[in-house]
Coordinates of C-alpha atoms in Angstrom, one line a residue:
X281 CA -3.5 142.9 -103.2
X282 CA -6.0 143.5 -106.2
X283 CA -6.7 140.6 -108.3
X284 CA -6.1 143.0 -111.2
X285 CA -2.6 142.7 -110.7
X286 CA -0.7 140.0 -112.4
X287 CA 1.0 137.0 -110.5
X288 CA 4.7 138.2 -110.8
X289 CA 7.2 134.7 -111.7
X290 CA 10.2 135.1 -109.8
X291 CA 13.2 135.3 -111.5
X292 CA 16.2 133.2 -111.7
X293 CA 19.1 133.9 -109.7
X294 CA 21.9 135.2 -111.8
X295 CA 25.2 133.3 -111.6
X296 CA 28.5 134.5 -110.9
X297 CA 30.4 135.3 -113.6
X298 CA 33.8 133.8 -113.8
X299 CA 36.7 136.8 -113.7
X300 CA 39.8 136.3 -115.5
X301 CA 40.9 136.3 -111.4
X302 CA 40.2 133.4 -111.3
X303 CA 42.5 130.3 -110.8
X304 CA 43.4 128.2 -113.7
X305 CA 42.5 124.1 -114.1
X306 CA 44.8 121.9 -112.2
X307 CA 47.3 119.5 -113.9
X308 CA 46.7 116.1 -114.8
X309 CA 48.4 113.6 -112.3
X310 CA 51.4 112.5 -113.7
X311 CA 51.0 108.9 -115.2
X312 CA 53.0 106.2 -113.5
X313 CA 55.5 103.7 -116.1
X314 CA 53.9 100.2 -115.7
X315 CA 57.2 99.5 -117.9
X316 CA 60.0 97.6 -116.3
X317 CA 63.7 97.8 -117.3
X318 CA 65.1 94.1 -119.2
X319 CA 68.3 92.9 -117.4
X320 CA 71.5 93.5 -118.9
X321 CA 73.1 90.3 -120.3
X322 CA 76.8 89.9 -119.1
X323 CA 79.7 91.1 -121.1
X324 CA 81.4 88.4 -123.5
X325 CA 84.7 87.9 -122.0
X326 CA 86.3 87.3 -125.3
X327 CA 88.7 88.8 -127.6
X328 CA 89.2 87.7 -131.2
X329 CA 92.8 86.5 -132.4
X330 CA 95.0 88.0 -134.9
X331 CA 94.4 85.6 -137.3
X332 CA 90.7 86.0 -137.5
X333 CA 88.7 86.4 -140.3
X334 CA 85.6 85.9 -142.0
X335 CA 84.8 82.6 -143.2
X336 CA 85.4 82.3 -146.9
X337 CA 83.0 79.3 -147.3
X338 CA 79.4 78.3 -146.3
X339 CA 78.8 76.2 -142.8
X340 CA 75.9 74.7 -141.1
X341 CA 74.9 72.6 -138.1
X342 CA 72.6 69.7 -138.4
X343 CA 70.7 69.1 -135.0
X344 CA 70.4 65.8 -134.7
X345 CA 68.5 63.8 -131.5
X346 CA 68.0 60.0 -131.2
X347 CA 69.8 59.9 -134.5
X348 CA 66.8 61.8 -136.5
X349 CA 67.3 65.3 -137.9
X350 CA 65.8 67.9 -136.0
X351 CA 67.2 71.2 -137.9
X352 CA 69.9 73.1 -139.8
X353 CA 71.3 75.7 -138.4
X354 CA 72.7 77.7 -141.1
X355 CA 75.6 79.6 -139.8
X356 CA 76.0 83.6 -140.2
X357 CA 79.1 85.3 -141.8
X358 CA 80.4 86.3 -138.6
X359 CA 84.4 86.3 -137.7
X360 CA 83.5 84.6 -134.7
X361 CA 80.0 82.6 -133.7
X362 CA 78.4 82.9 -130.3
X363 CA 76.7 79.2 -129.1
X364 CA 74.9 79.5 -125.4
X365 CA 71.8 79.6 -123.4
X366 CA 71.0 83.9 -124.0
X367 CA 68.9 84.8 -126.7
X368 CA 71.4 87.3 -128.4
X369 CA 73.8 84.4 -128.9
X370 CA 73.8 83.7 -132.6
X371 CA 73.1 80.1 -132.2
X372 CA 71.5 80.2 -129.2
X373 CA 70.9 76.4 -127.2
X374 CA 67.9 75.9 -124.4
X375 CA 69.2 72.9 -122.4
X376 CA 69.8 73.9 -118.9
X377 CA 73.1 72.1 -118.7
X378 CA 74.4 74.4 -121.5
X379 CA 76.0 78.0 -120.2
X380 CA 75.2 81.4 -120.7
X381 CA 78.2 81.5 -122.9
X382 CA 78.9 77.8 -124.0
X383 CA 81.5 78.1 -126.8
X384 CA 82.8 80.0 -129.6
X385 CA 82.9 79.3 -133.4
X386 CA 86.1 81.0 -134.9
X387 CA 87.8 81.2 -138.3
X388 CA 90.8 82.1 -139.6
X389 CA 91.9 83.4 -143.2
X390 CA 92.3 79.9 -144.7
X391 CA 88.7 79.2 -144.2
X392 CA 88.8 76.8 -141.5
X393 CA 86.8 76.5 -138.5
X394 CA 87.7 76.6 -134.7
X395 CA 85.6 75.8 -131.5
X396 CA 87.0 77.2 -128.6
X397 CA 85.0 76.7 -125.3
X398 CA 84.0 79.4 -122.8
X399 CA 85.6 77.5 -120.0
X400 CA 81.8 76.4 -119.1
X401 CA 80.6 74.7 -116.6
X402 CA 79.9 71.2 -118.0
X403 CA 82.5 71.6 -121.4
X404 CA 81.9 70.7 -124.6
X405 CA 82.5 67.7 -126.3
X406 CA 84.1 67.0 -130.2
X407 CA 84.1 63.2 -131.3
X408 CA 82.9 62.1 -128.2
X409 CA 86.1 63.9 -126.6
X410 CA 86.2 66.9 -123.9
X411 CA 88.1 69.2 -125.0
X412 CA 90.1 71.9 -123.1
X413 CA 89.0 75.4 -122.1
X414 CA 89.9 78.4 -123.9
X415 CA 92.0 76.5 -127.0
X416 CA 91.0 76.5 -130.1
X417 CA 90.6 73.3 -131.5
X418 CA 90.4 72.6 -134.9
X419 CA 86.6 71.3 -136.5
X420 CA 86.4 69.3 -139.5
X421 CA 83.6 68.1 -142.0
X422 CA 81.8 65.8 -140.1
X423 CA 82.9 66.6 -136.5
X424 CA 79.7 65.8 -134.3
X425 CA 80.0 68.5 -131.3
X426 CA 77.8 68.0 -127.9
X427 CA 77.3 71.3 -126.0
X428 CA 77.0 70.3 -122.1
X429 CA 75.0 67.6 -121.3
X430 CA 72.3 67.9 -124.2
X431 CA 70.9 64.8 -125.6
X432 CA 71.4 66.8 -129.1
X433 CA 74.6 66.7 -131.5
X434 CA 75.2 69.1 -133.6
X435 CA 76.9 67.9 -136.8
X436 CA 79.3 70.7 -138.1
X437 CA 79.4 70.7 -142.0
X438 CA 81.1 72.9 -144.2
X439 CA 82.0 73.9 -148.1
X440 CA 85.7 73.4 -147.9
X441 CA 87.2 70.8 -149.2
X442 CA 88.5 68.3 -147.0
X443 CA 91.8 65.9 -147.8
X444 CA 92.1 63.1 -144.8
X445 CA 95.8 61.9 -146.8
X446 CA 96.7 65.6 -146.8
X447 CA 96.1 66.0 -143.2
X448 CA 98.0 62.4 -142.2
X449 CA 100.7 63.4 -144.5
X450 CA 100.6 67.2 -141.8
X451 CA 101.0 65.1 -138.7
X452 CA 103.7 62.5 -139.7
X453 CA 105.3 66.0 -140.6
X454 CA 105.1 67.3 -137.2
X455 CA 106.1 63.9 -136.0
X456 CA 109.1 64.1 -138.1
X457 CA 110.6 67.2 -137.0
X458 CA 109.6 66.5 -133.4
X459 CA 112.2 63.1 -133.4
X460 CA 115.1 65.6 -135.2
X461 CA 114.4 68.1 -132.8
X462 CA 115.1 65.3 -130.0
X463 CA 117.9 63.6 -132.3
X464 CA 119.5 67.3 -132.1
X465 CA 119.6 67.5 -128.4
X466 CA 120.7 64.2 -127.8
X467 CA 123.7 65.0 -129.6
X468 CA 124.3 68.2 -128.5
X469 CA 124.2 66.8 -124.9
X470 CA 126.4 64.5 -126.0
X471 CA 129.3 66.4 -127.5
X472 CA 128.7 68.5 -124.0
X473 CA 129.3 65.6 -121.7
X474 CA 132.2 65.0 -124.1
X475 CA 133.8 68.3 -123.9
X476 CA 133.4 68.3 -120.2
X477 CA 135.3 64.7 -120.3
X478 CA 138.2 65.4 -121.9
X479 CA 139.6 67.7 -119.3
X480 CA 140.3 64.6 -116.9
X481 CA 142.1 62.2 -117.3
X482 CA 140.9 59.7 -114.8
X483 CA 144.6 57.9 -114.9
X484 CA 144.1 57.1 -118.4
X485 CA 146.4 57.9 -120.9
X486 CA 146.2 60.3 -123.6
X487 CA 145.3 57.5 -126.5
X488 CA 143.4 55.6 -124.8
X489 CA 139.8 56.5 -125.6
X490 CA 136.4 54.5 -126.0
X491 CA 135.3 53.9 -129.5
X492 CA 131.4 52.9 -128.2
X493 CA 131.2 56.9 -127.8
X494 CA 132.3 57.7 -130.9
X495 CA 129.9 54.9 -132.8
X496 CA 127.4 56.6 -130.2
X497 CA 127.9 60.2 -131.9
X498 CA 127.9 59.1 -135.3
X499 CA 124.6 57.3 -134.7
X500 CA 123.1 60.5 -133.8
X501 CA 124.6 62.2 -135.8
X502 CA 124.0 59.6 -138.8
X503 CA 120.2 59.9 -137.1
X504 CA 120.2 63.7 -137.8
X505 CA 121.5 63.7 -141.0
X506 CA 119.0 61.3 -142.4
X507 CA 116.6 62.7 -140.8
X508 CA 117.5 66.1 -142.0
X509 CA 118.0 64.8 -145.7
X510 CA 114.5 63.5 -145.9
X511 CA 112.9 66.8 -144.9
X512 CA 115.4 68.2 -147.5
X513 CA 114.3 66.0 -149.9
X514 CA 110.6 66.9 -149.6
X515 CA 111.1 70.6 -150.6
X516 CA 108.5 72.1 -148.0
X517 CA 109.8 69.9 -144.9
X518 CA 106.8 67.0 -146.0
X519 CA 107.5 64.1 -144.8
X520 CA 108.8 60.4 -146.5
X521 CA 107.1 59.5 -149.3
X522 CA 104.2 56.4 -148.4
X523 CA 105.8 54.1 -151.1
X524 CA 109.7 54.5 -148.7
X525 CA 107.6 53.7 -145.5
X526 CA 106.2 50.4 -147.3
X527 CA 109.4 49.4 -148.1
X528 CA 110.9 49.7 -144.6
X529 CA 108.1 47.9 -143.1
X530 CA 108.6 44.9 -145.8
X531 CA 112.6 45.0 -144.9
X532 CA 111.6 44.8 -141.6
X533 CA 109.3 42.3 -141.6
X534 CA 111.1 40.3 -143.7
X535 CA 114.3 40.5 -140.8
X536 CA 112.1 39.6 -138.5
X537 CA 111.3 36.5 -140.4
X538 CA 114.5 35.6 -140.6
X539 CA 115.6 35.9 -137.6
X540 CA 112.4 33.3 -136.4
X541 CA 113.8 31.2 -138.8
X542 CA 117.0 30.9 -138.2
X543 CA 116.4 30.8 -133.9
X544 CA 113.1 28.5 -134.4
X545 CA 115.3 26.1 -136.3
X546 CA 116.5 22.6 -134.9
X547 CA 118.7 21.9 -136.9
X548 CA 120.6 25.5 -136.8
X549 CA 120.8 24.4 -132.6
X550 CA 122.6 21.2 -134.1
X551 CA 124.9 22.8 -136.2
X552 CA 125.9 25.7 -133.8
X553 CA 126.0 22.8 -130.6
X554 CA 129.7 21.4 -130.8
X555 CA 128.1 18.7 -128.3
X556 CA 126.1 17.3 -130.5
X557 CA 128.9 15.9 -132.6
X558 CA 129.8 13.2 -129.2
X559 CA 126.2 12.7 -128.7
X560 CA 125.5 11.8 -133.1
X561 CA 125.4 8.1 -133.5
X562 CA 127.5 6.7 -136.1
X563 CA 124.3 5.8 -139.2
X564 CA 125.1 2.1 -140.9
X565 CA 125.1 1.9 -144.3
X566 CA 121.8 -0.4 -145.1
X567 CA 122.5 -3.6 -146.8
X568 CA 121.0 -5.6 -149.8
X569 CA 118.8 -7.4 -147.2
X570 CA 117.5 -4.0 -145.8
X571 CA 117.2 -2.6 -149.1
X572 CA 114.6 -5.7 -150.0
X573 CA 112.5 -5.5 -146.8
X574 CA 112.3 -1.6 -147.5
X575 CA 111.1 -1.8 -151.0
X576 CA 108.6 -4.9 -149.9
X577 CA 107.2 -2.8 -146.9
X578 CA 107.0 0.2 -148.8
X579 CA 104.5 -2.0 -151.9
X580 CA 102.4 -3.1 -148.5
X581 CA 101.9 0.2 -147.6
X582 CA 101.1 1.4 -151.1
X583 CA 98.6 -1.1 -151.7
X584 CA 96.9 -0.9 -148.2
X585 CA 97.1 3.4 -148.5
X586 CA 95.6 3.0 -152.0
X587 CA 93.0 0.8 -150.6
X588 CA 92.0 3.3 -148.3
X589 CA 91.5 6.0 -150.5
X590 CA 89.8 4.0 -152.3
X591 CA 87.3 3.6 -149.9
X592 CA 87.0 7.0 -148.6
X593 CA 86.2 8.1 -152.0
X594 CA 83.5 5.5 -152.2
X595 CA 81.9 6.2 -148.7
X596 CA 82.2 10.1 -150.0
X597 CA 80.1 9.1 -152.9
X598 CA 77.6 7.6 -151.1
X599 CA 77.5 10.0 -149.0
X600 CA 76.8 13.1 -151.1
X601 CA 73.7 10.4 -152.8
X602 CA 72.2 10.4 -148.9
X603 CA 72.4 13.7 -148.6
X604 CA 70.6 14.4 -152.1
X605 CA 68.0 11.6 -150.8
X606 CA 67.3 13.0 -148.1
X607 CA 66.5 16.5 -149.1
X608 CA 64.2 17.4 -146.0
X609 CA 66.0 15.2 -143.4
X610 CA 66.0 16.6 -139.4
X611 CA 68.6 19.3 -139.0
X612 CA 69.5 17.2 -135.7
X613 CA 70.4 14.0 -137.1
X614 CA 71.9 15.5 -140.1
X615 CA 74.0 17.6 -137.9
X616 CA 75.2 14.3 -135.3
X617 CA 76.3 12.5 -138.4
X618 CA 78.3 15.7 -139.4
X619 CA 79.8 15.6 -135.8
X620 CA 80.4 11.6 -135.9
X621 CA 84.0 11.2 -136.9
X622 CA 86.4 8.6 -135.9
X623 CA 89.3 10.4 -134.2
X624 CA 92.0 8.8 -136.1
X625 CA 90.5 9.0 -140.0
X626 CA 92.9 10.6 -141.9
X627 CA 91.5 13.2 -144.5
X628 CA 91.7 11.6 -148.3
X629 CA 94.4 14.6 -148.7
X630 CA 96.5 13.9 -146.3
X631 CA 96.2 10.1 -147.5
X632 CA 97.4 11.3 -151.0
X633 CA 100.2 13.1 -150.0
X634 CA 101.4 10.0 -147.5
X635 CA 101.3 7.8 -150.8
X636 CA 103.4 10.3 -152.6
X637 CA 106.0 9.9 -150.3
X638 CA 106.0 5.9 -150.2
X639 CA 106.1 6.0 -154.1
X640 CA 109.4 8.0 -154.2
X641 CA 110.8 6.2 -151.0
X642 CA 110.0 3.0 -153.7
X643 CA 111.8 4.5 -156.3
X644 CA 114.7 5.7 -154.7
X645 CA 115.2 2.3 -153.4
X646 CA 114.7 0.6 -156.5

């Protein structure tokens, strides 16, 4: 080689040209969910009544613990209120005694409230009072409800008015028509057993009959008819009015005191004893003699009674001048000399009226 010629720089090799032959970019690996699916909650096994409704006033439901208020719970316009342990309960509770589904809230077209339990596990309490599964039972202003075992009351308040004489007056109603309810089946049984009766004769005759039985049905039915005259009387089946009750408790209180009096009595015994009258001593009319020692025994009395009430006044004064004396005397001694009392002192009233008595036993006799 001549060292004319140039030093030739290799070239670069030539890459290979991509064809539209060629095989397109593979996929991206599909991307795996990290997300998992929630639970399902269980299905509400409850259906609402007939008489359901929204509720027409506000309610809420103070949270109290240890007798200090936690929270209010204002209550959602709902026709019925889910309370339990889920978080999609409306009112939802986080004790573990308290079930999934604890109890229910329902109301009714008047307004008023109902609490009707789930049939849970450890029931739910109204007034310090379990009450029964799956019955509605009615909630008042005021009611304090306890939801399993929680520590927490829940005190249910609400904006409708609330009359306690109104209700009263509602359960001696009830009351009422339950005795003529009974009152009508005792004499219906009655004029059954009768019916059945009179087809045997048992040997008797025809006109022979028992009059207790017919006294019997006409107290019944006597019964019925007042009964049924009082609810008549009321317009809307309401009960006796309060001032009528009053007046047949007096009657019969006042009966009752009679009847002590008249069986307490000594001298009724006497009177109704037709022994007594052999047994009564023959009393001697007193003489001018017996008159005199009388009417002098009677002045000895006088004088020594008025004596002594004489002196129980004075030892009363003097008294009531210790005591002001001694202002800051020992609570002790003060309270022996209280306690320090002769056990046959008579009090100065009782002293009084005993001289009363020997004044007019002086007079008479004089």
């Amino acid at each position: 080689m001549s060292e004319s010629k140039e030093f030739a720089v290799p070239a670069l090799p030539v890459q290979k040209q991509q064809t539209a032959e060629t095989s397109a970019p593979a996929p991206a690996p599909p991307v795996q969910e990290n997300t998992k699916r929630l639970p399902q909650p269980p299905p509400l096994k409850y259906e609402k009544p007939s008489w359901s409704a929204q509720p027409t006033y506000k309610y809420q439901l103070e949270v109290l613990k240890n007798g200090a208020s936690l929270e209010t719970v204002q209550g959602p316009r709902k026709e019925f209120v889910t309370i339990g342990r889920l978080p999609i309960c409306d009112i939802p509770m986080e004790h573990p005694s308290i079930s999934r589904y604890q109890a229910i809230i329902q109301f009714d077209h008047d307004g008023d409230a109902y609490i009707y339990d789930m049939d849970s596990a450890h029931g739910t309490k109204v007034n310090k009072k379990p009450i029964p599964g799956r019955e509605y039972v009615q909630l008042k202003p005021g009611d304090q409800i306890r939801f399993g075992e929680s520590t927490r009351l829940c005190i249910f308040e609400s904006e409708k008015p609330y009359d306690p004489e109104a209700e009263a007056e509602e359960r001696r109603q009830i009351i009422l028509k339950k005795r003529l309810a009974k009152a009508r089946g005792e004499l219906q049984s009655d004029q059954t057993e009768n019916v059945e009766s009179e087809g045997i004769s048992w040997g008797f005759q025809e006109d022979a009959q028992e009059e207790d039985d017919d006294e019997d049905d006409n107290g019944v039915e006597n019964s019925v008819q007042d009964i049924e005259a009082n609810l008549d009387k009321s317009g809307d089946a309401s009960l006796l009015s309060v001032e009528a009750e009053k007046m047949a408790v007096e009657d019969a209180k006042r009966r009752r005191e009679d009847l002590k009096i008249m069986y307490d009595d000594d001298s009724d015994e006497e009177l109704y004893d037709k022994t007594s009258r052999k047994k009564k001593k023959v009393e001697k009319a007193d003489t001018h003699e017996d008159l005199v020692r009388k009417q002098k025994q009677a002045t000895i009395d006088i004088a020594k009674i008025e004596k002594e009430i004489l002196e129980k006044k004075e030892a009363q004064a003097k008294k009531d001048n210790d005591a002001a004396a001694a202002g800051e005397e020992d609570l002790d001694a003060y309270m022996s000399k209280l306690t320090k009392k002769p056990g046959n002192d008579k009090s100065l009233f009782a002293l009084q009226k005993e001289l009363n008595q020997l004044k007019k036993v002086e007079t008479t006799i004089a």
